[in-house]
Short mmCIF file of C-alpha atoms and ligand atoms in Angstrom, two decimals:
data_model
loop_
_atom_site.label_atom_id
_atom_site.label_comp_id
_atom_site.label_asym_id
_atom_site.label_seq_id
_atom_site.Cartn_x
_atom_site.Cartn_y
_atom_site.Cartn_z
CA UNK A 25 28.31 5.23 -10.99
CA UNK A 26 26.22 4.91 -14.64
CA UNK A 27 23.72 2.06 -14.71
CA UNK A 28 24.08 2.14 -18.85
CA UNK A 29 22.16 -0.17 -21.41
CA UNK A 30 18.32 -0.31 -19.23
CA UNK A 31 15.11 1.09 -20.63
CA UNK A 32 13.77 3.93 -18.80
CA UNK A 33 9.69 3.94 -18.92
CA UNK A 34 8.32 7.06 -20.31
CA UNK A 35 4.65 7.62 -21.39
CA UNK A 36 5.72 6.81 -25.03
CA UNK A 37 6.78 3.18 -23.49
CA UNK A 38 10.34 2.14 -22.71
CA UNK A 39 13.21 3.80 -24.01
CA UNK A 40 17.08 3.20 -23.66
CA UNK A 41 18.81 5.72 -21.24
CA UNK A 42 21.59 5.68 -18.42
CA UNK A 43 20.89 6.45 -15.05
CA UNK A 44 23.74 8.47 -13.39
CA UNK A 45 24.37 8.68 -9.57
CA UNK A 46 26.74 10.16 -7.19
CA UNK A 47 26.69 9.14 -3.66
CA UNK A 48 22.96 9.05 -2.75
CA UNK A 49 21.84 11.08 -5.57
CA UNK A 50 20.77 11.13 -9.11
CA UNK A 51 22.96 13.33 -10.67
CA UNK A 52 21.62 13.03 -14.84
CA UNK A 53 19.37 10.71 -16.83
CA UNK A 54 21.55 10.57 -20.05
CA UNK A 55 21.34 8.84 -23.90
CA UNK A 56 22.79 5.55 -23.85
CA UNK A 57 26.88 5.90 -23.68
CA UNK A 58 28.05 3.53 -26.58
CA UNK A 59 31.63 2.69 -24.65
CA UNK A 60 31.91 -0.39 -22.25
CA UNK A 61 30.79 0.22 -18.85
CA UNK A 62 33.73 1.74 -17.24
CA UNK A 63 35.23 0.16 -12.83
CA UNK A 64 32.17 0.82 -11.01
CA UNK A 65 29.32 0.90 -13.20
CA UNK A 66 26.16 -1.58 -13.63
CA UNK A 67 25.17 -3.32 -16.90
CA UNK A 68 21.76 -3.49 -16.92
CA UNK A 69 21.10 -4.83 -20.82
CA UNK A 70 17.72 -6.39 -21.26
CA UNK A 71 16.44 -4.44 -18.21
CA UNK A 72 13.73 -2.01 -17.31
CA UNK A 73 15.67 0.73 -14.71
CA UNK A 74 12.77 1.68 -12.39
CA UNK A 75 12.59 4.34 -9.50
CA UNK A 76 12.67 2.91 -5.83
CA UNK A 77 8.93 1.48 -5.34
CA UNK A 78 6.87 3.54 -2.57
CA UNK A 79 4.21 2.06 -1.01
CA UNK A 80 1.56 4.50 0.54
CA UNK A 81 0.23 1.64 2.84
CA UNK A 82 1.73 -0.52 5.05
CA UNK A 83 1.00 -1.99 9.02
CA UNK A 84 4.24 -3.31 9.56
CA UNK A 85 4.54 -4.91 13.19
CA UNK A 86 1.20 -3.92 14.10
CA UNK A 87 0.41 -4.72 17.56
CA UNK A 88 -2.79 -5.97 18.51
CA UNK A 89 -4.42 -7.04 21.75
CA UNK A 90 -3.32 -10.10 23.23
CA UNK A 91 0.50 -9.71 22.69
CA UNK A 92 -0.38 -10.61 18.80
CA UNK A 93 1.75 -8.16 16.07
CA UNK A 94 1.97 -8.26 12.40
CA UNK A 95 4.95 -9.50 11.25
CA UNK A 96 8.11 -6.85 12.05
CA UNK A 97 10.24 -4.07 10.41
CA UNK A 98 13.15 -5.68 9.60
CA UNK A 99 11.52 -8.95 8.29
CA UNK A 100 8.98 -6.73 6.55
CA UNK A 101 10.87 -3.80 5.27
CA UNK A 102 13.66 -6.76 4.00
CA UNK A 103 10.87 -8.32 1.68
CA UNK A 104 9.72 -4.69 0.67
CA UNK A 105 13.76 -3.79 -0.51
CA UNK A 106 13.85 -7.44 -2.03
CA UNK A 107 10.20 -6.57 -3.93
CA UNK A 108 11.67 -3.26 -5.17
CA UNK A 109 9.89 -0.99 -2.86
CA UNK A 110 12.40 1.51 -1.60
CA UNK A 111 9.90 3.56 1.03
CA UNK A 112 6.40 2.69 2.83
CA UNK A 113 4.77 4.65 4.67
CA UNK A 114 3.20 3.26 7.96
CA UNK A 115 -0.03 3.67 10.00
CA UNK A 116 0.68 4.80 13.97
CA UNK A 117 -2.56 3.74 15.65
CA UNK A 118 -2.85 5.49 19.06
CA UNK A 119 -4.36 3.75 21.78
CA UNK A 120 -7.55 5.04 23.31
CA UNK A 121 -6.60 7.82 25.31
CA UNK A 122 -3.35 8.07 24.31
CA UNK A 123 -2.21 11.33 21.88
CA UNK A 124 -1.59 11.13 18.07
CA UNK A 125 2.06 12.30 18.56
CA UNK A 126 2.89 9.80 20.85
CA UNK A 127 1.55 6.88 18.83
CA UNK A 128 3.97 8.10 15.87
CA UNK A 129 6.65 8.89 18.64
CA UNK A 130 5.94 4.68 19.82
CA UNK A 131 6.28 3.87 16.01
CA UNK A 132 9.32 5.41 15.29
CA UNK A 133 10.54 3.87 18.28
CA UNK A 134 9.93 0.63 16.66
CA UNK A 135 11.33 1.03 13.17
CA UNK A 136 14.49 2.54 13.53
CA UNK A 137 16.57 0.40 14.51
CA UNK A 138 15.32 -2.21 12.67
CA UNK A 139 13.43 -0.48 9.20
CA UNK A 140 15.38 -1.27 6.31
CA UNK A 141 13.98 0.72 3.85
CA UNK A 142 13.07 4.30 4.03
CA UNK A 143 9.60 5.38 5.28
CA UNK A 144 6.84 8.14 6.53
CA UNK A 145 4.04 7.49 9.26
CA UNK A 146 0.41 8.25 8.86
CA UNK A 147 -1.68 8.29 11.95
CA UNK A 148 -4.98 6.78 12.75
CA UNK A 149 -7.53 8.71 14.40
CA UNK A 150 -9.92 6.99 16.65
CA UNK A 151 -11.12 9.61 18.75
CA UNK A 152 -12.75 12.77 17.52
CA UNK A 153 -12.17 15.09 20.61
CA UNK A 154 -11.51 18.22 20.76
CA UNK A 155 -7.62 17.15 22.19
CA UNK A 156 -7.28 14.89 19.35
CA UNK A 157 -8.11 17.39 16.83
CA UNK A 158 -6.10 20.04 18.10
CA UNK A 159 -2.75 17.68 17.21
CA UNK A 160 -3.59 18.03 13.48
CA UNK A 161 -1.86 21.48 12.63
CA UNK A 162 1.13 20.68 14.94
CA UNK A 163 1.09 16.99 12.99
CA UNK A 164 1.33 18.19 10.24
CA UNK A 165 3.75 20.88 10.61
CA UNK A 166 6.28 18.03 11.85
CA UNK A 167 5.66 16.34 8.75
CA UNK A 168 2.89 13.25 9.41
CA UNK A 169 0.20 15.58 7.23
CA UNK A 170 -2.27 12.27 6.55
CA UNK A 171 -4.79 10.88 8.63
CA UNK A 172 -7.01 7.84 8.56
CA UNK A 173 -10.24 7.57 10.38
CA UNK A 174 -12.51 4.58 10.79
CA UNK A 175 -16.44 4.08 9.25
CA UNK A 176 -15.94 0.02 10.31
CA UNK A 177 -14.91 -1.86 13.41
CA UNK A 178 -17.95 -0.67 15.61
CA UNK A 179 -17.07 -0.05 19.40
CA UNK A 180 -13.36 -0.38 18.86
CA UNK A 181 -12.08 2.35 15.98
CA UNK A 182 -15.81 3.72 14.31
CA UNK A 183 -16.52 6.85 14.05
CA UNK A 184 -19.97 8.29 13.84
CA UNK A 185 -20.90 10.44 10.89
CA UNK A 186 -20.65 13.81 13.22
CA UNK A 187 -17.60 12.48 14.76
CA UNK A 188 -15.78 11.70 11.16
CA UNK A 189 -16.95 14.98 9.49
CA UNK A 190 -14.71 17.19 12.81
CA UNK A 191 -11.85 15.10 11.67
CA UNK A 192 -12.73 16.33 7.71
CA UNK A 193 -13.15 19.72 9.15
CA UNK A 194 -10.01 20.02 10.95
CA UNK A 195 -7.57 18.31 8.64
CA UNK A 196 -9.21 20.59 5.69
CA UNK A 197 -8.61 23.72 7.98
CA UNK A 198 -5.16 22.42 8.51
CA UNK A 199 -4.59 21.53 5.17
CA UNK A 200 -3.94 17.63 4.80
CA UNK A 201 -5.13 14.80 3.32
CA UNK A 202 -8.14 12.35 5.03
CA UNK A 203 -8.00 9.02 4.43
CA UNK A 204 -11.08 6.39 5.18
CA UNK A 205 -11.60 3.11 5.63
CA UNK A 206 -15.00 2.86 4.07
CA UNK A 207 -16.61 -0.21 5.27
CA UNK A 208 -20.28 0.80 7.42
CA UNK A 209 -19.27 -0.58 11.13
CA UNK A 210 -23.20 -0.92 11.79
CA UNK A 211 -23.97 -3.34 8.87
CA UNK A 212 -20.70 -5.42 9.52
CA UNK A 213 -21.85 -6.10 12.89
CA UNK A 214 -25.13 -6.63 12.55
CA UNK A 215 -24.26 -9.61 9.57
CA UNK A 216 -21.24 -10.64 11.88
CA UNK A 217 -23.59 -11.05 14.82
CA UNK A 218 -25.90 -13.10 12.06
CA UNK A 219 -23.28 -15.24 11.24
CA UNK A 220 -22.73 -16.10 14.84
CA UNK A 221 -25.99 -16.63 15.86
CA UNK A 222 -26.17 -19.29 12.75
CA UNK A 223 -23.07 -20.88 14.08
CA UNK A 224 -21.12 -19.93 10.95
CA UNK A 225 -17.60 -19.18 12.49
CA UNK A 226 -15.73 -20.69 10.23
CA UNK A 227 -12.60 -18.93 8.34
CA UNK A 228 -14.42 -18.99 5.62
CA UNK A 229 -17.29 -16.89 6.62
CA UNK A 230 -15.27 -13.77 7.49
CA UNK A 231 -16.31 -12.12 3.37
CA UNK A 232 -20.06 -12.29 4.40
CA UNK A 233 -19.62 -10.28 7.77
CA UNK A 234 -18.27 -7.33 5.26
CA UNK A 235 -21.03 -6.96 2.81
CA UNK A 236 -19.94 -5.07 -0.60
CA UNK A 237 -22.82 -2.82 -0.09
CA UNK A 238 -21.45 -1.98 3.59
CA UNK A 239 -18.19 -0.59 1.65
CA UNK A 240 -20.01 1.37 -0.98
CA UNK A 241 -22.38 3.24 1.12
CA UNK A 242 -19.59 4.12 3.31
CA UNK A 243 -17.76 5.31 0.42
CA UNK A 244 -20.36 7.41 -0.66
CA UNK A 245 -21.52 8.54 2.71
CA UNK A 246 -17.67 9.53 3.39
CA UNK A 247 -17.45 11.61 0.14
CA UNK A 248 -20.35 13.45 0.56
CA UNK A 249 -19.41 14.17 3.98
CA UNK A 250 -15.99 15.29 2.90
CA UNK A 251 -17.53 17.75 -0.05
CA UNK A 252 -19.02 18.87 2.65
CA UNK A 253 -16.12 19.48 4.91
CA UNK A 254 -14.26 20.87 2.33
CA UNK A 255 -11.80 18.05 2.83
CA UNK A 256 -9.31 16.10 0.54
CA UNK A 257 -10.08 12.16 0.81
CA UNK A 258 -8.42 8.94 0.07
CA UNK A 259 -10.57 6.03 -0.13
CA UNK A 260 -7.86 3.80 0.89
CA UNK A 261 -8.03 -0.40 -0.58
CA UNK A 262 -11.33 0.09 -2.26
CA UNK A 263 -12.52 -3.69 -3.55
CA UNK A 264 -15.49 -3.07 -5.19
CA UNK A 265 -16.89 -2.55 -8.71
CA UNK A 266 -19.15 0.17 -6.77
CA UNK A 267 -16.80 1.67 -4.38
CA UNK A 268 -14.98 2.83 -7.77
CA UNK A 269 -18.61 3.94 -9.18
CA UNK A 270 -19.04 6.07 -5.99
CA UNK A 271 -15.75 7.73 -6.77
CA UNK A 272 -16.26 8.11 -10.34
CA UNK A 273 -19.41 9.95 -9.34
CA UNK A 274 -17.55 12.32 -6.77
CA UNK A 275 -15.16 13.04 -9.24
CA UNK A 276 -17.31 13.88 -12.13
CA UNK A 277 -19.40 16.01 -9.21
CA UNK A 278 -16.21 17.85 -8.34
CA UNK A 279 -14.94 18.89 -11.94
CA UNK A 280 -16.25 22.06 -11.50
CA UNK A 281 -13.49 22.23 -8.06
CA UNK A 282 -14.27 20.59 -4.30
CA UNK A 283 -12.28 18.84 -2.57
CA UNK A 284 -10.16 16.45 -4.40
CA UNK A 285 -11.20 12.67 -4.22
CA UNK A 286 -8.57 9.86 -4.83
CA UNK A 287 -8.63 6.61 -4.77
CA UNK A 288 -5.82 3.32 -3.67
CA UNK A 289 -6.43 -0.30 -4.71
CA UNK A 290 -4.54 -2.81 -3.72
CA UNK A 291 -3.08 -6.02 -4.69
CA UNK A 292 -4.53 -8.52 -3.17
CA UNK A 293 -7.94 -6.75 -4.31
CA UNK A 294 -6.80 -6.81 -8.06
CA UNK A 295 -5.43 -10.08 -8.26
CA UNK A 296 -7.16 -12.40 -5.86
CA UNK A 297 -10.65 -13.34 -5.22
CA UNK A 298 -13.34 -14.63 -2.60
CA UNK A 299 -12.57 -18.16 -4.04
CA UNK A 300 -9.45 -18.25 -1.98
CA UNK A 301 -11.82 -18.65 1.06
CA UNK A 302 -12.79 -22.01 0.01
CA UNK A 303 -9.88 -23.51 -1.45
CA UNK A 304 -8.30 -24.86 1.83
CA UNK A 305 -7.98 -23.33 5.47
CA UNK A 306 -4.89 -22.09 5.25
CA UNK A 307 -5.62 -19.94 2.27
CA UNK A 308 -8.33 -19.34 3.80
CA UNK A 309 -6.53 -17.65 7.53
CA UNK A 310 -3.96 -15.85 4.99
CA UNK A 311 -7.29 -14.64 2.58
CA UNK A 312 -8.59 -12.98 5.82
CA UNK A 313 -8.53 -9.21 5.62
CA UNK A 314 -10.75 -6.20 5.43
CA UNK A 315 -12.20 -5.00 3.49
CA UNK A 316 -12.38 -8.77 2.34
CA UNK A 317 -11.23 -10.60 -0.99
CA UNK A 318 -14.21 -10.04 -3.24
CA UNK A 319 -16.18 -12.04 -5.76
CA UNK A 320 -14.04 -12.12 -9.53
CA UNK A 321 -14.99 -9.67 -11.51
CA UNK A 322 -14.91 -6.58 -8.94
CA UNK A 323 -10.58 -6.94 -9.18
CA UNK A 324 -10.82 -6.58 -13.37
CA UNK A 325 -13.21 -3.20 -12.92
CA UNK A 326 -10.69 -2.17 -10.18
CA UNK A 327 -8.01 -2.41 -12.47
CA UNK A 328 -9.30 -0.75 -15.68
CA UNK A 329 -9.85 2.34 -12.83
CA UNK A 330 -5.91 2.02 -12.44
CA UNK A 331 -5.87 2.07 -16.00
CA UNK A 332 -8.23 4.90 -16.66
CA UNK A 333 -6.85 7.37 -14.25
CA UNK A 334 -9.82 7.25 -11.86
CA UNK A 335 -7.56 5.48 -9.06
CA UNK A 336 -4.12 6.66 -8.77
CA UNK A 337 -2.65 4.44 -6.09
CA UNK A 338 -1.69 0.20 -6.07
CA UNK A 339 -0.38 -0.25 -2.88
CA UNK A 340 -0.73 -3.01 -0.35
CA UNK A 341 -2.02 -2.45 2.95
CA UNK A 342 0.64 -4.92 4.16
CA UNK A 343 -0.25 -6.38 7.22
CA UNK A 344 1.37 -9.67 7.48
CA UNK A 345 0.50 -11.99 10.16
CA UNK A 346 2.71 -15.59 10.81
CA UNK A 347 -0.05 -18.28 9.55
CA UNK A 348 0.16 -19.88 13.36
CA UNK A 349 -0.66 -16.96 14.61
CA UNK A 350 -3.37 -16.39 12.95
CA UNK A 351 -4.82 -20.67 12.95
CA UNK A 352 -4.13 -20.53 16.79
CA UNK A 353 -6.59 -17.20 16.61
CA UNK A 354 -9.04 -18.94 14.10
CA UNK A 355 -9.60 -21.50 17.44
CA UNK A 356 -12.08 -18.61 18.56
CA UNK A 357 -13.76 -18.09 15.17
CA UNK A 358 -12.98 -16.24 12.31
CA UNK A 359 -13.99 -12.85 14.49
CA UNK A 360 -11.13 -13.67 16.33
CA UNK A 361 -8.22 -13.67 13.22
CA UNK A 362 -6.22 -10.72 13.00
CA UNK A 363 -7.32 -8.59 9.58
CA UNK A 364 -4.37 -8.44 7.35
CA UNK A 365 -2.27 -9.97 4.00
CA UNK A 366 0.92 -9.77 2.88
CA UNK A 367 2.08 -8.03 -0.72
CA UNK A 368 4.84 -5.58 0.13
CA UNK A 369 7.46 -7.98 -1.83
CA UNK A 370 5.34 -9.09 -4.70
CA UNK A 371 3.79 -5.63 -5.17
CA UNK A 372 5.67 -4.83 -8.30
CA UNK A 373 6.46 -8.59 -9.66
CA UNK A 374 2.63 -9.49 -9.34
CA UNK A 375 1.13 -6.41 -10.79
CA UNK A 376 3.79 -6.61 -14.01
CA UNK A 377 2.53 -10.62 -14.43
CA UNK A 378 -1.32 -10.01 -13.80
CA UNK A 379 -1.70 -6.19 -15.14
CA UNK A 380 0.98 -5.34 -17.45
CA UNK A 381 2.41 -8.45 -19.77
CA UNK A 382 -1.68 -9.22 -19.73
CA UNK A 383 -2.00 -5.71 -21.62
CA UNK A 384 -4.54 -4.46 -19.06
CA UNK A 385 -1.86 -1.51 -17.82
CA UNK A 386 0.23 0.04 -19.82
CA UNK A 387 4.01 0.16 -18.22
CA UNK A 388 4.02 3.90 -17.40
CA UNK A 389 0.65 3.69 -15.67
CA UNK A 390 2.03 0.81 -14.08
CA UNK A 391 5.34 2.49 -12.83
CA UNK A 392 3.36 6.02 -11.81
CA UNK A 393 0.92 3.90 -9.70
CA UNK A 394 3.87 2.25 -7.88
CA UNK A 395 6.16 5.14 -7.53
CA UNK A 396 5.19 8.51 -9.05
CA UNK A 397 1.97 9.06 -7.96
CA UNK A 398 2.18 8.12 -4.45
CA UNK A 399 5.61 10.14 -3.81
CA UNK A 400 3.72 13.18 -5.35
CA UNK A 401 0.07 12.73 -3.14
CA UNK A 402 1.67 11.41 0.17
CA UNK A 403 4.59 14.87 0.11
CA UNK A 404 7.42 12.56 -1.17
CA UNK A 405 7.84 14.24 -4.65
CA UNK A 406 10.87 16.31 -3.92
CA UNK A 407 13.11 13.38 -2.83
CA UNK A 408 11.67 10.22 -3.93
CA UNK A 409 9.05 8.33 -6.81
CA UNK A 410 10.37 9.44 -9.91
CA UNK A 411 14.41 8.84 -11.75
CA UNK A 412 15.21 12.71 -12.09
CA UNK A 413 18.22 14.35 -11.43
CA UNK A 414 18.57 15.63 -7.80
CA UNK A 415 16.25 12.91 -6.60
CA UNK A 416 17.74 9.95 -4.25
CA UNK A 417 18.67 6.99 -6.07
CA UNK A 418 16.39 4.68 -5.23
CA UNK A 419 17.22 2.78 -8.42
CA UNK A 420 15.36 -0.61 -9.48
CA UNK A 421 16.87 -3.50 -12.12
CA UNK A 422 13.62 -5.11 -13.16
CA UNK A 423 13.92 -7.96 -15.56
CA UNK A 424 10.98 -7.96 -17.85
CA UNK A 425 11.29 -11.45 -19.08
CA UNK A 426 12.19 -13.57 -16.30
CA UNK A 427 9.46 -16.66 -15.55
CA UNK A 428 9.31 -18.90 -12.71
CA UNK A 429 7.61 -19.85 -9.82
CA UNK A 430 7.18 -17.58 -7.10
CA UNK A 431 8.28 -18.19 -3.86
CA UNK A 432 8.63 -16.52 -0.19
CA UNK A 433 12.18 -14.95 0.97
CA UNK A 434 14.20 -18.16 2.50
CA UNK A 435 13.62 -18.01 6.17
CA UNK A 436 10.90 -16.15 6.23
CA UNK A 437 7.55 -16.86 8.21
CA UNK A 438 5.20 -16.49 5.00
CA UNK A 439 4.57 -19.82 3.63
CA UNK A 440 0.67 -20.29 2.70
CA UNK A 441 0.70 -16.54 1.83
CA UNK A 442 -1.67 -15.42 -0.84
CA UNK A 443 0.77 -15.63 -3.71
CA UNK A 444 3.26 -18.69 -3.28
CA UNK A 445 3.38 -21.08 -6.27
CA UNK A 446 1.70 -18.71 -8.59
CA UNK A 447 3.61 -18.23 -11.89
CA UNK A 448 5.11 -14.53 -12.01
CA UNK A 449 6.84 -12.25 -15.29
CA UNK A 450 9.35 -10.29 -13.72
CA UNK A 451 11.96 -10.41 -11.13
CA UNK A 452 13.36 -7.57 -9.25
CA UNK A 453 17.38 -8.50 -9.73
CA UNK A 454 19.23 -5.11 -8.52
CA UNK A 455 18.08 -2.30 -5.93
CA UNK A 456 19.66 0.61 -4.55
CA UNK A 457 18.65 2.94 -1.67
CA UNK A 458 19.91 6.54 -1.88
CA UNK A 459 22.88 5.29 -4.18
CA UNK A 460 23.89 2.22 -1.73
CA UNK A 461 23.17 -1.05 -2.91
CA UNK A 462 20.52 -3.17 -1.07
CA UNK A 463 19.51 -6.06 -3.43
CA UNK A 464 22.07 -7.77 -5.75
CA UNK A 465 21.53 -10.10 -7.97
CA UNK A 466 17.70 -10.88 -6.47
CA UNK A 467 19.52 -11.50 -3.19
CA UNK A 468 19.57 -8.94 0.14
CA UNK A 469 23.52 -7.37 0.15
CA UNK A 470 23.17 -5.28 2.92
CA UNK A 471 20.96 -6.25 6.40
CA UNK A 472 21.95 -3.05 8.11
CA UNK A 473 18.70 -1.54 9.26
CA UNK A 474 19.83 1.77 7.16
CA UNK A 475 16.10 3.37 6.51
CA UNK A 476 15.54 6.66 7.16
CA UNK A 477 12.71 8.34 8.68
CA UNK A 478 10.84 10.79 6.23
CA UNK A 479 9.01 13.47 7.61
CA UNK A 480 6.10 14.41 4.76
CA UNK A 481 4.76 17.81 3.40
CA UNK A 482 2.30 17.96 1.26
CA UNK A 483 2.24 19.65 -2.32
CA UNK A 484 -0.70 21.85 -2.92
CA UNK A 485 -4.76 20.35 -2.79
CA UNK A 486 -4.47 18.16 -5.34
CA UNK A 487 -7.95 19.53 -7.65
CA UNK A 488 -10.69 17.62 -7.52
CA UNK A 489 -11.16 16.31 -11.03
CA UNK A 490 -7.95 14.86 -12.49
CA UNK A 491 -4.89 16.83 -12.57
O1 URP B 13 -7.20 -6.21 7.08
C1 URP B 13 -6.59 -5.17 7.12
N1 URP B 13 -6.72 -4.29 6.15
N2 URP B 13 -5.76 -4.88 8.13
C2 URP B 13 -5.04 -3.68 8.30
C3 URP B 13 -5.83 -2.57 8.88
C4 URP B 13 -6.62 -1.77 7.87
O2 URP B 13 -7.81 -1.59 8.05
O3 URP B 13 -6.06 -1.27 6.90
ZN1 ZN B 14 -8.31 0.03 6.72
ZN1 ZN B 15 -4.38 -0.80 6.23
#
């Protein structure tokens, strides 16, 4: 099959090519054939052909306590194929006591079956012992070689300072890649506790119980700590003008080697802002998430890091909750309301509108943020990320041009989501996953729950100052 008359992106900016595949494969990336397209082949005139989005962060069907679970697999992974993500990559969060291997044994459990798309696990660590760390080489050699540990959420999934720099130790030793949640679990709850005392338990108080300056010291105290450890780190959906100073600073500290230091934003940090708390309550409930929606200005300095190089990943942390779940929660105060927003769908749509067509990313950037550069950090390289011969064909038709209103998938749960109604550039018309069509004309073809598994190796350290 040729997909003939689409722009390729390239760092020189778009340029006409056809994409060739054979059976799940890309087989060449060819000049433009001048003939009609032949039985079999796509016509993709007036479109940008993209690689299969990959989305380093997800939580899709998340279970919390109380029986409550972020939205599901098959909803979630349907609005990630439909958004022109082809592969996510999912956070197992072990229970207290329980090991890392069987929380990712319980995910998997849950997604096949019903995962559409393709995808990798990370794992959450939440207890430094000396158990726990011994599953990192074995981890890692079965192919989950990321972590995540915890500097919020005091007496549930905190770690101390000693207790975070083991983890750094033994995932450096083993050689993977640490990823924190910077957001200091001690200043949360004291302002939380505040905020309660004051009676202030409204929806709309949840952004003042997660100071910015509780985010950037624990960005810096978690980079200094990982210099120290030797460790590669991911600050993962930074949403502060300072969190990306901190990193700046690490990186300009480390050009001389260290550890490397990345960086992930994501959307709803670029493109939404703490005003969404007090439009109305039900933006409000869908605004909640941590770290929270920040004051404007702190999404336009995030995005000229994206820009600049200093961040490499825009994902989502997905973590979709049904807005009745989440008002029924709000009944106990907003310390109640599961964390957690929706973007996997409008990922690529929203960051063309608000980043790209507004000149603020250029479209190579904006395709290496969504595709390249996570495949490459999070061990995908060799398969996925990039439209290269030998790759899979996780092939996107992305019409540059296209205006309209956007709205959630028909049927779907998602109404009063962060982005309904807003007016989008871009619609995703065409995907396929490993050379089988998913998406047709902006419509799901194929509901089978066909995603694979991907066990993940990583690439050598990535250096410290930028590659
Ligand atoms: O609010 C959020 N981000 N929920 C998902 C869990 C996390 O910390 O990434
Ligand atoms: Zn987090
Ligand atoms: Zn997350």
């Amino acid at each position: 099959m040729r997909i003939q008359g689409g722009k390729i992106l390239t760092a020189d900016g778009p340029v006409p090519a056809d994409v060739v595949i054979e059976g799940p494969a890309i087989v060449a990336i060819e000049s433009p054939r001048a003939a009609p397209p032949e039985p079999g082949d796509v016509e993709a005139a007036g479109r940008w052909v993209l690689p299969g989005g990959v989305d380093a962060h997800t939580h899709f069907g998340m279970p919390l306590a109380g029986g409550v679970a972020s939205l599901g697999w098959r909803e979630s992974s349907a609005a990630a194929l439909l958004g022109g993500t082809t592969t996510v990559i999912d956070f197992a969060n072990p229970e207290r006591g329980e090991s890392l291997a069987a929380a990712v044994a319980r995910w998997r459990t849950q997604a096949d079956g019903s995962v559409l798309c393709d995808y990798g696990l990370h794992v959450t660590v939440v207890e430094a012992t000396a158990d726990r760390l011994a599953e990192v080489p074995p981890l890692l050699a079965a192919g989950v070689p990321t972590f995540k540990g915890f500097l919020a959420y005091k007496d549930r999934l905190m770690l101390t300072p000693p207790e975070m720099s083991a983890l750094m130790a033994a995932v450096a030793a083993a050689g993977g890649l640490l990823l924190v949640h910077a957001e200091e679990g001690e200043l949360n709850a004291q302002a939380e506790a505040e905020l309660l005392a004051a009676g202030r338990t409204a929806p709309r108080w949840h952004p003042e119980a997660h100071p910015v300056e509780s985010e950037v010291h624990a960005a810096t105290l978690a980079l200094d700590l990982a210099r120290e450890a030797g460790c590669p780190l991911l600050i993962v959906h930074m949403s502060a003008a300072g969190t990306l100073a901190a990193l700046r600073r690490a990186r300009a500290d480390r050009e001389d080697g260290g550890p490397a230091a990345l960086g992930e934003v994501c959307l709803h940090h670029l493109f939404a802002d703490d005003a969404a708390y007090r439009t109305d309550e039900r933006r409000a409930l869908a605004a909640i998430c941590s770290p929270p929606l920040r004051p404007a200005g702190h999404g336009a300095a995030l995005l000229a890091g994206l820009a600049d190089g200093a961040i490499d990943l825009l994902s989502t942390d997905h973590c979709e909750f049904a807005l009745a779940t989440k008002a029924r929660a709000a009944a106990g105060g907003f310390v109640k309301v599961p964390n957690g927003c929706g973007g996997v769908g409008e990922r690529l749509v929203f960051s063309h509108t608000l980043a790209v067509c507004e000149g603020r990313l250029d479209p190579w950037r904006w395709q290496q943020s969504l595709s390249g550069r996570p495949a490459e950090l999070m061990g995908l390289g060799a398969r996925k990320g990039r439209l290269a011969p030998g790759l899979d064909a996780d092939v996107v038709l992305f019409d540059p041009q296209a205006r309209y209103a956007w709205q959630p998938a028909p049927g779907s749960d998602r109404e009063g989501s962060l982005w309904d109604g807003r007016e989008v550039v871009g619609r995703v018309t065409d995907v396929w996953l490993r050379g089988a069509p998913v998406v047709r004309d902006g419509r799901l073809c194929d509901d089978q729950p066909g995603g694979l598994y991907l066990p993940r190796h990583l690439g050598p350290a990535p250096a410290g100052a930028r590659p």
